């Protein structure tokens, strides 16, 4: 009852000073709106990175040689030859958290078809590769296990390669191409995937049996990577642990610090990239928070003026029976009303500008519920914090002096 | 014999200003009985304002006793004093002290807002009744800027009545008004007094005293005169005697 009355009194004071209230709120409105918009931009870019990486296969696990040293000299990962087919076979046989696995050897070279040529990458893999990378075929078919066994000269090519070496729209299936002068029969075309997050053209690729690439193109017997997929995204961390253990036994490594390989899941990659955008988000939010702070100081300023201006009114209220606590509450409620209303308007403005940014600037945005809740709470706290001191001052006024104040 | 609303016994009030002690009230004693209309007079520096502050429970005496409606004021906390002001005293000020841009009825409701025992409906009802008593029943929604000085003071009187106080405390209530309006206001006070309301009227204007039934004169912190007025003037009659204003 009493509180409700104080609420009415505070509300009345705000309504009587519409313009001033609005201007005071403006600081809070802009502060909250920018916090929400900044967080939405940050979340949006984080989500788009995640989506992008996931589209490359979110449960992919890669095993690469790493940190190997021979007699104290560390070798670069590209030159390392520590990963072998035996490792692949061991992983394939023993791992329980993996659904597919393939050895991977890569090489660069020139794709030639008649008078057309194009520099591209060749990936030597097994038929599981398509399932791991979640790639479909536009046309044709994947090579078979027996073609791997016999190191057949068959290849699948991506759209970019098709566009460049078959420029006149000829169906590439069944055609011969040469990669570094080794002839391959094109048996399939990969579906278009576009650029990945790192700006790499995922369609600029030639895929062939790893045996073929090993023997006929690179003339090596080690492999550069093992690529596998975990049973599910959730099992990826388990798969990483399991594969690491298998590899340690394979390579007779006693301690994880001596690992000559690295096992990475896509999940880790995602978090690496997310953390960059998280930093950025944090920075944006910090800037936005400062404007919220300034908004709060604006409230304090106005409340101070308001207390000064209404000294006589405070005296009168005390004379007719208002207690110090009543006056304190009145001004505190007033400050909170201003900040919370400002906060609500700020949320609306923030959501509005988020829609605007998404629509007209084409930036990915994503409004997180927590950003709304937090900025709203911050607002209420700002109101209490910055309203408290002036309100306290008002309530401590001596009624006699306040009444005589001119 | 009617009971005493105010009992004051050897009341002293001292202020310390730097190293000096100012004795504003030097041991004052008097009673105000229910239904009395007392004017408290004195020139500035007489202790009049200090007296008023203590009577209004805005200030506490340094020593001596002050009792209002049976409640001893000494040793009450600030909050308890606020409750006394809210329930037992009706204040009327020289400068009306109405809330600007706030309707007459809301101004009158103000004291009841701080009394949680009064419901919203009752508050409104009592405010309307109080405004009708001072003849402003038709102007409930007027804001102070839409009212004349006399009307504003009537709103203030209505505000002082709304909590059914045991005593009205007026501080130079006619000080800002011309003679005609002042007499109008005084006739309202007389009317209220006839209805049995106790009034303490602090003023320095001699003619106001002629409308009351008792006068206390203060000088230098002491009472120098305290007399019953046997020849009470009617403010209404005095008003009629004033030369008609030319419009």
XYZ file of C-alpha atoms in Angstrom:
653
model
C 0.000 0.000 0.000
C 2.591 2.438 1.164
C 5.042 1.325 -1.513
C 2.352 1.641 -4.143
C 1.750 5.244 -3.058
C 5.458 6.015 -3.282
C 5.437 4.452 -6.710
C 2.599 6.751 -7.753
C 4.433 9.788 -6.397
C 7.625 8.881 -8.262
C 5.712 8.148 -11.444
C 3.977 11.491 -11.204
C 7.292 13.318 -10.837
C 8.599 11.601 -13.958
C 5.508 12.385 -15.991
C 5.662 16.033 -14.889
C 9.198 16.305 -16.272
C 8.768 14.410 -19.532
C 11.458 16.105 -21.546
C 14.072 15.968 -18.856
C 13.251 12.355 -18.092
C 13.538 11.442 -21.748
C 16.911 13.132 -22.092
C 18.146 11.395 -18.956
C 16.920 8.092 -20.302
C 18.683 8.659 -23.590
C 22.045 7.747 -22.085
C 20.663 4.485 -20.756
C 18.749 3.794 -23.972
C 21.845 4.195 -26.122
C 23.966 2.233 -23.660
C 21.624 -0.746 -23.527
C 20.894 -0.667 -27.244
C 24.577 -0.699 -28.100
C 25.334 -3.511 -25.652
C 22.591 -5.617 -27.213
C 23.525 -4.768 -30.789
C 27.236 -5.398 -30.166
C 26.548 -8.722 -28.501
C 24.223 -9.649 -31.356
C 26.938 -8.893 -33.896
C 29.500 -10.827 -31.860
C 27.216 -13.808 -31.375
C 26.220 -13.676 -35.013
C 29.761 -13.831 -36.321
C 30.599 -16.571 -33.851
C 27.640 -18.596 -35.027
C 28.449 -18.083 -38.680
C 32.028 -19.247 -38.104
C 30.724 -22.288 -36.284
C 28.263 -23.065 -39.047
C 30.904 -22.637 -41.684
C 33.360 -24.926 -39.967
C 30.643 -27.439 -39.216
C 29.767 -27.565 -42.886
C 33.244 -28.963 -43.458
C 32.262 -31.861 -41.211
C 31.874 -31.060 -37.576
C 33.059 -34.395 -36.207
C 36.211 -34.663 -38.286
C 39.334 -35.734 -36.456
C 42.730 -35.267 -38.012
C 45.964 -36.916 -37.016
C 49.072 -35.097 -38.160
C 52.721 -35.564 -37.477
C 54.024 -32.934 -35.089
C 57.065 -31.855 -33.074
C 59.129 -34.778 -34.147
C 62.827 -34.383 -33.672
C 65.667 -36.462 -34.871
C 68.821 -36.106 -32.790
C 67.539 -32.865 -31.324
C 66.697 -31.189 -34.638
C 63.065 -30.390 -35.002
C 61.579 -30.916 -38.403
C 58.742 -28.989 -39.983
C 55.441 -30.814 -40.069
C 55.415 -30.960 -43.857
C 58.662 -32.862 -44.022
C 57.829 -35.275 -41.298
C 57.441 -38.802 -42.364
C 56.410 -40.303 -39.067
C 52.882 -41.224 -40.022
C 52.549 -44.525 -41.815
C 49.870 -46.761 -43.185
C 50.415 -49.018 -40.207
C 49.293 -46.198 -37.951
C 46.208 -45.806 -40.082
C 45.456 -49.511 -39.896
C 45.920 -49.568 -36.128
C 43.627 -46.601 -35.650
C 41.069 -48.061 -38.028
C 41.050 -51.422 -36.280
C 41.264 -50.374 -32.644
C 39.369 -47.119 -32.324
C 35.797 -47.531 -31.098
C 34.702 -43.910 -31.294
C 35.423 -43.568 -34.982
C 33.006 -44.353 -37.770
C 35.243 -43.706 -40.783
C 38.933 -43.182 -41.381
C 41.156 -42.569 -44.353
C 44.821 -41.990 -44.919
C 45.512 -38.699 -46.655
C 48.400 -37.773 -48.894
C 48.435 -34.460 -50.680
C 50.328 -33.063 -53.570
C 50.302 -29.998 -55.788
C 50.423 -30.071 -59.509
C 49.070 -29.056 -62.864
C 45.807 -30.531 -64.162
C 45.915 -30.749 -67.936
C 43.190 -31.509 -70.428
C 44.234 -30.928 -74.015
C 45.173 -27.278 -74.285
C 43.688 -26.320 -70.922
C 45.606 -26.523 -67.720
C 45.014 -25.510 -64.090
C 47.121 -25.661 -60.944
C 45.394 -27.692 -58.290
C 45.801 -29.999 -55.315
C 45.491 -33.714 -55.397
C 44.201 -35.581 -52.356
C 44.979 -39.236 -52.097
C 42.325 -40.909 -49.963
C 40.153 -43.979 -49.618
C 36.401 -44.160 -50.425
C 35.468 -43.167 -46.817
C 36.735 -39.667 -47.531
C 33.413 -38.502 -48.960
C 31.561 -39.674 -45.861
C 34.043 -37.990 -43.527
C 33.929 -34.690 -45.366
C 30.178 -35.020 -45.966
C 30.569 -34.396 -49.678
C 28.201 -35.714 -52.309
C 28.810 -36.235 -55.980
C 27.245 -34.147 -58.711
C 27.703 -36.936 -61.166
C 29.635 -40.158 -61.619
C 30.700 -42.364 -58.723
C 33.436 -42.769 -56.113
C 36.279 -45.176 -56.708
C 36.085 -48.520 -54.924
C 38.298 -50.274 -52.382
C 39.628 -52.576 -55.073
C 40.598 -49.582 -57.198
C 42.524 -48.347 -54.159
C 44.196 -51.726 -53.817
C 45.281 -51.720 -57.446
C 46.287 -48.074 -57.401
C 44.027 -47.329 -60.341
C 44.467 -44.093 -62.206
C 40.964 -42.763 -61.567
C 40.069 -39.368 -60.177
C 37.200 -37.194 -59.027
C 37.397 -33.489 -59.598
C 35.813 -30.429 -58.052
C 33.782 -27.816 -59.884
C 36.598 -25.277 -60.090
C 38.787 -27.812 -61.850
C 35.912 -28.715 -64.158
C 35.373 -25.050 -65.031
C 39.019 -24.541 -65.869
C 39.979 -27.645 -67.751
C 36.625 -28.364 -69.383
C 35.699 -24.765 -70.273
C 33.409 -25.652 -73.161
C 30.862 -27.455 -70.971
C 31.883 -30.929 -71.977
C 30.856 -33.708 -69.567
C 34.090 -34.569 -67.753
C 32.947 -38.090 -66.766
C 34.954 -40.674 -68.652
C 37.426 -38.073 -69.949
C 41.139 -38.326 -69.493
C 43.045 -35.664 -67.628
C 46.676 -35.537 -66.691
C 47.966 -34.567 -63.302
C 51.695 -33.928 -63.335
C 51.748 -35.919 -66.564
C 50.094 -38.977 -65.028
C 46.873 -39.715 -66.886
C 43.692 -40.188 -64.832
C 40.197 -41.132 -65.918
C 37.626 -38.766 -64.431
C 34.948 -40.904 -62.821
C 33.063 -38.312 -60.840
C 32.485 -34.614 -60.096
C 32.153 -33.374 -56.515
C 29.241 -31.232 -55.475
C 29.937 -27.513 -55.143
C 30.948 -26.463 -51.605
C 32.313 -22.993 -52.184
C 34.874 -21.299 -49.996
C 35.483 -22.426 -46.468
C 36.012 -20.138 -43.478
C 39.641 -19.677 -44.315
C 38.852 -18.483 -47.808
C 40.079 -21.699 -49.355
C 38.216 -22.884 -52.467
C 36.926 -26.303 -51.530
C 36.065 -27.071 -55.141
C 39.626 -26.665 -56.386
C 40.566 -30.274 -55.801
C 41.376 -33.587 -57.434
C 40.659 -36.739 -55.480
C 42.306 -40.037 -56.256
C 43.081 -43.326 -54.423
C 45.863 -42.693 -51.909
C 47.848 -45.614 -53.261
C 47.865 -44.022 -56.686
C 49.003 -40.658 -55.347
C 51.650 -42.260 -53.144
C 53.164 -44.442 -55.829
C 52.625 -42.625 -59.092
C 52.766 -38.954 -58.156
C 54.686 -38.465 -54.901
C 56.697 -41.677 -54.808
C 56.496 -41.913 -51.009
C 55.356 -44.615 -48.641
C 54.409 -42.511 -45.609
C 51.150 -40.575 -45.327
C 50.712 -36.948 -44.434
C 47.513 -37.241 -42.390
C 44.943 -39.613 -41.121
C 41.489 -38.194 -41.399
C 38.638 -39.779 -39.504
C 35.183 -38.971 -38.260
C 33.910 -39.529 -34.728
C 30.649 -41.416 -34.262
C 29.048 -38.156 -33.201
C 30.080 -34.596 -32.422
C 29.733 -35.339 -28.712
C 32.078 -38.288 -28.987
C 34.782 -36.245 -30.676
C 36.729 -35.511 -27.461
C 36.617 -39.237 -26.539
C 37.771 -40.141 -30.005
C 40.691 -37.715 -29.704
C 41.805 -39.308 -26.423
C 41.384 -42.810 -27.761
C 43.248 -42.155 -30.998
C 46.063 -40.439 -29.077
C 46.489 -43.519 -26.918
C 46.501 -45.862 -29.905
C 49.091 -43.670 -31.597
C 51.265 -43.598 -28.503
C 51.348 -47.373 -28.415
C 52.071 -47.448 -32.154
C 54.945 -45.010 -31.800
C 56.090 -46.368 -28.426
C 55.748 -43.006 -26.709
C 55.791 -43.089 -22.910
C 54.582 -39.603 -22.150
C 52.101 -37.263 -23.906
C 54.693 -34.472 -23.854
C 56.798 -36.525 -26.248
C 54.020 -37.036 -28.799
C 55.303 -36.884 -32.371
C 51.776 -36.423 -33.692
C 48.822 -34.210 -32.981
C 45.206 -35.193 -32.920
C 42.736 -32.425 -33.496
C 39.003 -32.400 -33.669
C 37.027 -29.841 -35.611
C 35.518 -28.850 -32.294
C 38.892 -27.516 -31.145
C 39.321 -25.647 -34.360
C 35.933 -24.068 -33.850
C 36.791 -22.973 -30.349
C 40.085 -21.508 -31.532
C 38.281 -19.373 -34.025
C 35.421 -18.576 -31.680
C 37.831 -17.264 -29.109
C 39.084 -14.672 -31.569
C 35.597 -13.421 -32.198
C 34.875 -13.648 -28.485
C 37.718 -11.241 -27.821
C 36.234 -8.901 -30.340
C 32.805 -9.217 -28.759
C 34.289 -8.499 -25.369
C 35.910 -5.374 -26.707
C 32.685 -4.160 -28.271
C 30.757 -4.852 -25.101
C 33.345 -3.029 -23.024
C 32.908 0.057 -25.176
C 29.137 -0.257 -24.972
C 29.313 -0.704 -21.199
C 31.119 2.570 -20.883
C 28.225 4.322 -22.534
C 25.921 2.571 -20.082
C 28.063 3.876 -17.243
C 27.852 7.375 -18.649
C 24.097 6.946 -18.858
C 24.124 6.043 -15.180
C 26.097 9.124 -14.294
C 23.530 11.113 -16.254
C 20.847 9.716 -13.981
C 22.832 10.639 -10.904
C 23.323 14.146 -12.223
C 19.648 14.660 -12.920
C 18.610 13.155 -9.614
C 20.933 15.576 -7.861
C 19.410 18.530 -9.656
C 15.980 17.144 -8.968
C 16.629 16.848 -5.239
C 18.011 20.377 -5.116
C 15.128 21.740 -7.106
C 12.543 20.011 -4.993
C 14.041 20.778 -1.603
C 10.971 22.735 -0.605
C 8.696 19.944 -1.784
C 10.714 17.489 0.273
C 10.334 19.777 3.286
C 6.598 19.910 2.776
C 6.318 16.157 2.389
C 8.242 15.709 5.609
C 6.065 18.289 7.370
C 2.908 16.404 6.434
C 4.320 13.130 7.668
C 6.762 11.618 5.174
C 9.523 9.723 6.913
C 13.129 9.809 5.743
C 12.654 6.320 4.323
C 9.628 7.491 2.315
C 11.648 10.271 0.697
C 14.543 7.904 0.067
C 12.249 5.398 -1.587
C 10.506 8.055 -3.635
C 13.723 9.230 -5.233
C 15.143 5.761 -5.517
C 12.012 4.526 -7.263
C 12.203 7.534 -9.530
C 15.786 6.702 -10.492
C 14.926 3.047 -11.015
C 11.857 3.905 -13.077
C 13.982 6.104 -15.310
C 16.696 3.506 -15.725
C 14.372 0.538 -16.191
C 12.147 2.363 -18.664
C 15.285 3.531 -20.424
C 16.492 -0.058 -20.353
C 13.266 -1.347 -21.886
C 13.401 1.268 -24.628
C 17.070 0.441 -25.089
C 16.228 -3.235 -25.573
C 13.686 -2.300 -28.231
C 16.146 0.024 -29.961
C 18.857 -2.634 -29.716
C 16.610 -5.268 -31.274
C 15.550 -2.801 -33.941
C 19.100 -1.897 -34.879
C 20.023 -5.581 -34.909
C 17.310 -6.213 -37.492
C 18.570 -3.199 -39.405
C 22.164 -4.437 -39.370
C 21.096 -7.903 -40.487
C 18.847 -6.611 -43.252
C 20.768 -3.700 -44.677
C 24.388 -4.418 -43.859
C 24.026 -8.176 -44.278
C 26.045 -8.876 -41.168
C 25.137 -12.061 -39.413
C 23.544 -11.269 -36.058
C 22.096 -13.366 -33.313
C 20.368 -11.864 -30.299
C 21.123 -13.885 -27.200
C 18.476 -13.863 -24.509
C 21.167 -13.476 -21.878
C 22.289 -10.175 -23.379
C 18.794 -8.782 -22.888
C 18.496 -10.115 -19.357
C 21.940 -8.893 -18.372
C 21.661 -5.413 -19.809
C 18.254 -5.065 -18.188
C 19.592 -6.123 -14.820
C 22.567 -3.820 -15.222
C 20.076 -1.017 -15.841
C 18.130 -1.684 -12.675
C 21.353 -1.892 -10.707
C 22.558 1.335 -12.338
C 19.337 3.004 -11.219
C 19.781 1.856 -7.642
C 23.480 2.607 -7.580
C 23.338 6.075 -9.077
C 19.988 6.944 -7.526
C 21.011 5.976 -4.037
C 23.308 8.852 -3.205
C 20.999 11.701 -4.263
C 18.041 9.925 -2.663
C 19.980 9.470 0.535
C 20.816 13.166 0.493
C 17.154 14.049 0.037
C 16.048 11.844 2.907
C 18.642 13.310 5.239
C 17.357 16.859 4.739
C 16.194 18.669 7.828
C 12.483 19.481 7.325
C 12.837 22.944 8.819
C 15.670 24.012 6.535
C 14.057 22.313 3.571
C 10.786 24.170 4.142
C 12.549 27.520 4.315
C 14.717 26.756 1.268
C 14.193 29.219 -1.556
C -13.685 21.641 31.320
C -12.210 20.798 27.949
C -8.956 18.857 27.862
C -5.573 20.299 26.993
C -4.363 19.462 23.482
C -0.988 21.060 24.061
C 0.871 21.046 27.359
C 4.114 22.974 27.520
C 6.191 23.125 30.646
C 9.384 25.111 31.122
C 10.308 24.656 27.482
C 13.811 25.669 26.511
C 15.523 25.612 23.162
C 19.132 26.489 22.672
C 21.201 26.558 19.531
C 24.945 26.421 19.443
C 26.396 28.724 16.847
C 30.118 28.414 16.868
C 31.207 29.074 20.401
C 28.078 31.015 21.272
C 24.883 29.540 22.648
C 21.723 31.225 21.448
C 18.808 30.727 23.822
C 15.801 31.042 21.560
C 13.252 29.928 24.155
C 14.035 30.530 27.772
C 11.602 28.415 29.738
C 8.086 28.763 28.429
C 4.966 27.184 29.900
C 1.391 27.238 28.605
C -1.480 24.937 27.677
C -3.750 25.051 24.683
C -7.164 23.560 25.301
C -9.353 21.793 22.822
C -11.372 24.260 20.753
C -9.137 27.258 21.389
C -8.040 29.636 18.660
C -4.679 30.964 19.796
C -2.560 33.512 18.008
C 1.097 33.423 18.854
C 2.610 36.820 18.215
C 5.981 38.386 18.372
C 8.443 40.289 16.278
C 11.258 38.560 14.499
C 13.829 37.168 16.898
C 11.211 36.645 19.559
C 11.417 32.869 19.373
C 8.192 32.615 17.413
C 9.557 30.429 14.649
C 11.351 28.171 17.112
C 8.090 27.841 19.024
C 6.288 26.960 15.817
C 8.859 24.322 14.847
C 8.549 22.670 18.235
C 4.757 22.860 18.241
C 4.799 21.299 14.778
C 7.092 18.487 15.909
C 9.673 19.557 13.348
C 12.123 20.298 16.137
C 12.622 19.098 19.680
C 13.163 21.197 22.807
C 16.524 21.221 24.559
C 14.758 20.755 27.856
C 11.273 20.913 29.292
C 8.155 19.046 28.356
C 5.958 19.184 25.320
C 2.888 17.023 25.112
C 0.469 16.909 22.196
C -2.806 15.016 22.539
C -1.341 13.053 25.436
C 1.890 12.085 23.661
C 5.206 13.243 25.130
C 7.377 14.500 22.286
C 10.683 14.405 24.046
C 12.727 11.315 23.184
C 10.687 10.413 20.135
C 12.634 9.275 17.073
C 12.502 11.115 13.769
C 10.115 8.552 12.363
C 7.814 8.770 15.353
C 7.778 12.552 14.989
C 6.843 12.116 11.333
C 3.914 9.937 12.350
C 2.762 12.543 14.892
C 2.925 15.247 12.212
C 1.037 13.002 9.851
C -1.793 12.095 12.215
C -2.153 14.948 14.685
C -1.075 18.202 13.054
C -2.283 20.168 10.058
C 0.251 22.634 8.667
C -0.573 25.840 6.801
C 2.294 27.916 5.452
C 2.705 31.504 4.371
C 3.690 30.515 0.849
C 1.016 27.766 0.586
C 3.635 25.165 -0.403
C 1.427 23.405 -2.894
C 2.973 20.977 -5.352
C 3.194 22.684 -8.727
C 1.428 21.188 -11.726
C -0.523 18.984 -9.384
C -4.297 19.205 -9.082
C -5.975 20.601 -5.968
C -7.348 17.213 -5.026
C -3.959 15.531 -5.342
C -2.390 18.257 -3.233
C -4.998 17.697 -0.564
C -4.519 13.942 -0.696
C -0.789 14.285 -0.010
C -0.726 13.755 3.790
C -2.891 10.657 3.440
C -0.432 9.130 0.979
C 1.914 8.730 3.913
C -0.722 7.071 6.051
C -1.023 3.423 5.119
C -4.233 3.034 7.125
C -6.175 5.119 4.607
C -7.345 3.369 1.445
C -7.314 4.980 -1.983
C -11.092 5.394 -2.030
C -11.229 6.907 1.431
C -8.355 9.203 0.583
C -10.223 10.598 -2.387
C -13.457 10.902 -0.417
C -11.810 12.769 2.440
C -9.932 15.083 0.071
C -13.172 16.029 -1.695
C -14.882 16.684 1.641
C -12.002 18.867 2.815
C -12.061 20.905 -0.395
C -15.831 21.338 -0.080
C -15.340 22.643 3.473
C -13.124 25.464 2.179
C -15.507 26.192 -0.694
C -13.442 24.694 -3.523
C -15.679 21.725 -4.296
C -15.925 22.931 -7.887
C -12.193 23.219 -8.498
C -10.893 19.773 -7.657
C -8.842 19.451 -10.810
C -7.355 22.949 -10.917
C -3.612 23.175 -10.547
C -2.068 25.899 -8.341
C -1.251 28.065 -11.374
C -4.959 28.133 -12.241
C -5.919 29.356 -8.759
C -5.647 32.744 -7.054
C -3.529 33.199 -3.930
C -6.587 32.983 -1.691
C -7.745 29.854 -3.439
C -4.305 28.314 -3.148
C -4.301 28.975 0.570
C -7.715 27.372 0.807
C -6.327 24.281 -0.890
C -3.567 24.340 1.699
C -6.162 24.595 4.494
C -8.051 21.665 2.972
C -4.763 19.737 2.931
C -4.237 20.494 6.614
C -7.741 19.272 7.439
C -7.672 16.040 5.484
C -5.975 13.973 8.182
C -8.438 15.100 10.882
C -5.692 16.667 13.004
C -6.066 17.581 16.672
C -4.624 20.994 15.892
C -4.090 23.283 12.900
C -0.778 25.077 12.914
C -0.689 28.164 10.723
C 2.552 29.996 9.998
C 1.826 33.537 8.804
C -0.961 32.004 6.767
C -2.244 35.389 5.576
C 1.155 36.984 5.121
C 1.124 36.779 1.328
C -2.484 37.903 0.888
C -4.187 41.274 0.531
C -6.490 42.392 3.353
C -9.676 41.262 1.688
C -8.395 37.786 0.924
C -6.750 37.601 4.334
C -10.105 38.253 5.976
C -11.718 35.628 3.788
C -9.135 33.120 4.950
C -9.599 34.202 8.562
C -13.320 33.694 8.283
C -12.635 30.139 7.159
C -10.415 29.637 10.200
C -13.134 31.055 12.445
C -15.694 28.771 10.864
C -13.459 25.760 11.419
C -12.828 26.854 14.999
C -16.584 27.060 15.576
C -16.793 23.458 14.415
C -14.446 22.651 17.302
C -11.044 22.573 15.619
C -8.122 23.817 17.725
C -5.966 26.384 15.938
C -2.562 27.841 16.721
C -1.879 30.787 14.462
C 1.595 32.262 14.384
C 1.673 35.821 13.071
C 3.093 39.258 13.596
C 0.000 41.083 12.361
C -1.940 42.713 15.134
C -5.366 42.609 13.474
C -5.239 38.831 13.035
C -5.196 38.490 16.799
C -8.585 40.172 17.072
C -10.168 37.205 15.325
C -8.853 34.669 17.834
C -9.991 33.992 21.363
C -6.531 34.011 22.962
C -3.206 35.669 22.260
C 0.255 34.715 23.415
C 2.961 37.315 22.856
C 6.593 36.293 22.796
C 9.592 38.512 23.246
C 13.213 37.462 23.468
C 12.303 33.891 24.209
C 9.833 34.604 26.952
C 6.081 34.994 27.101
C 5.348 38.596 27.933
C 1.602 38.451 27.473
C -1.022 35.691 27.482
C -4.549 36.944 27.442
C -8.069 35.876 26.526
C -9.794 37.995 23.927
C -13.284 38.886 25.119
C -14.117 40.968 22.118
C -13.686 38.569 19.224
C -14.192 40.195 15.839
C -15.982 38.305 13.138
C -13.830 38.155 10.044
C -16.945 37.926 7.923
C -18.311 41.171 9.342
C -14.975 42.909 8.925
C -14.936 41.725 5.352
C -18.332 43.305 4.738
C -17.090 46.594 6.180
C -14.169 46.800 3.780
C -14.716 49.222 0.939
C -15.989 47.447 -2.136
C -13.355 46.945 -4.740
C -13.892 48.674 -8.014
C -13.842 46.314 -10.912
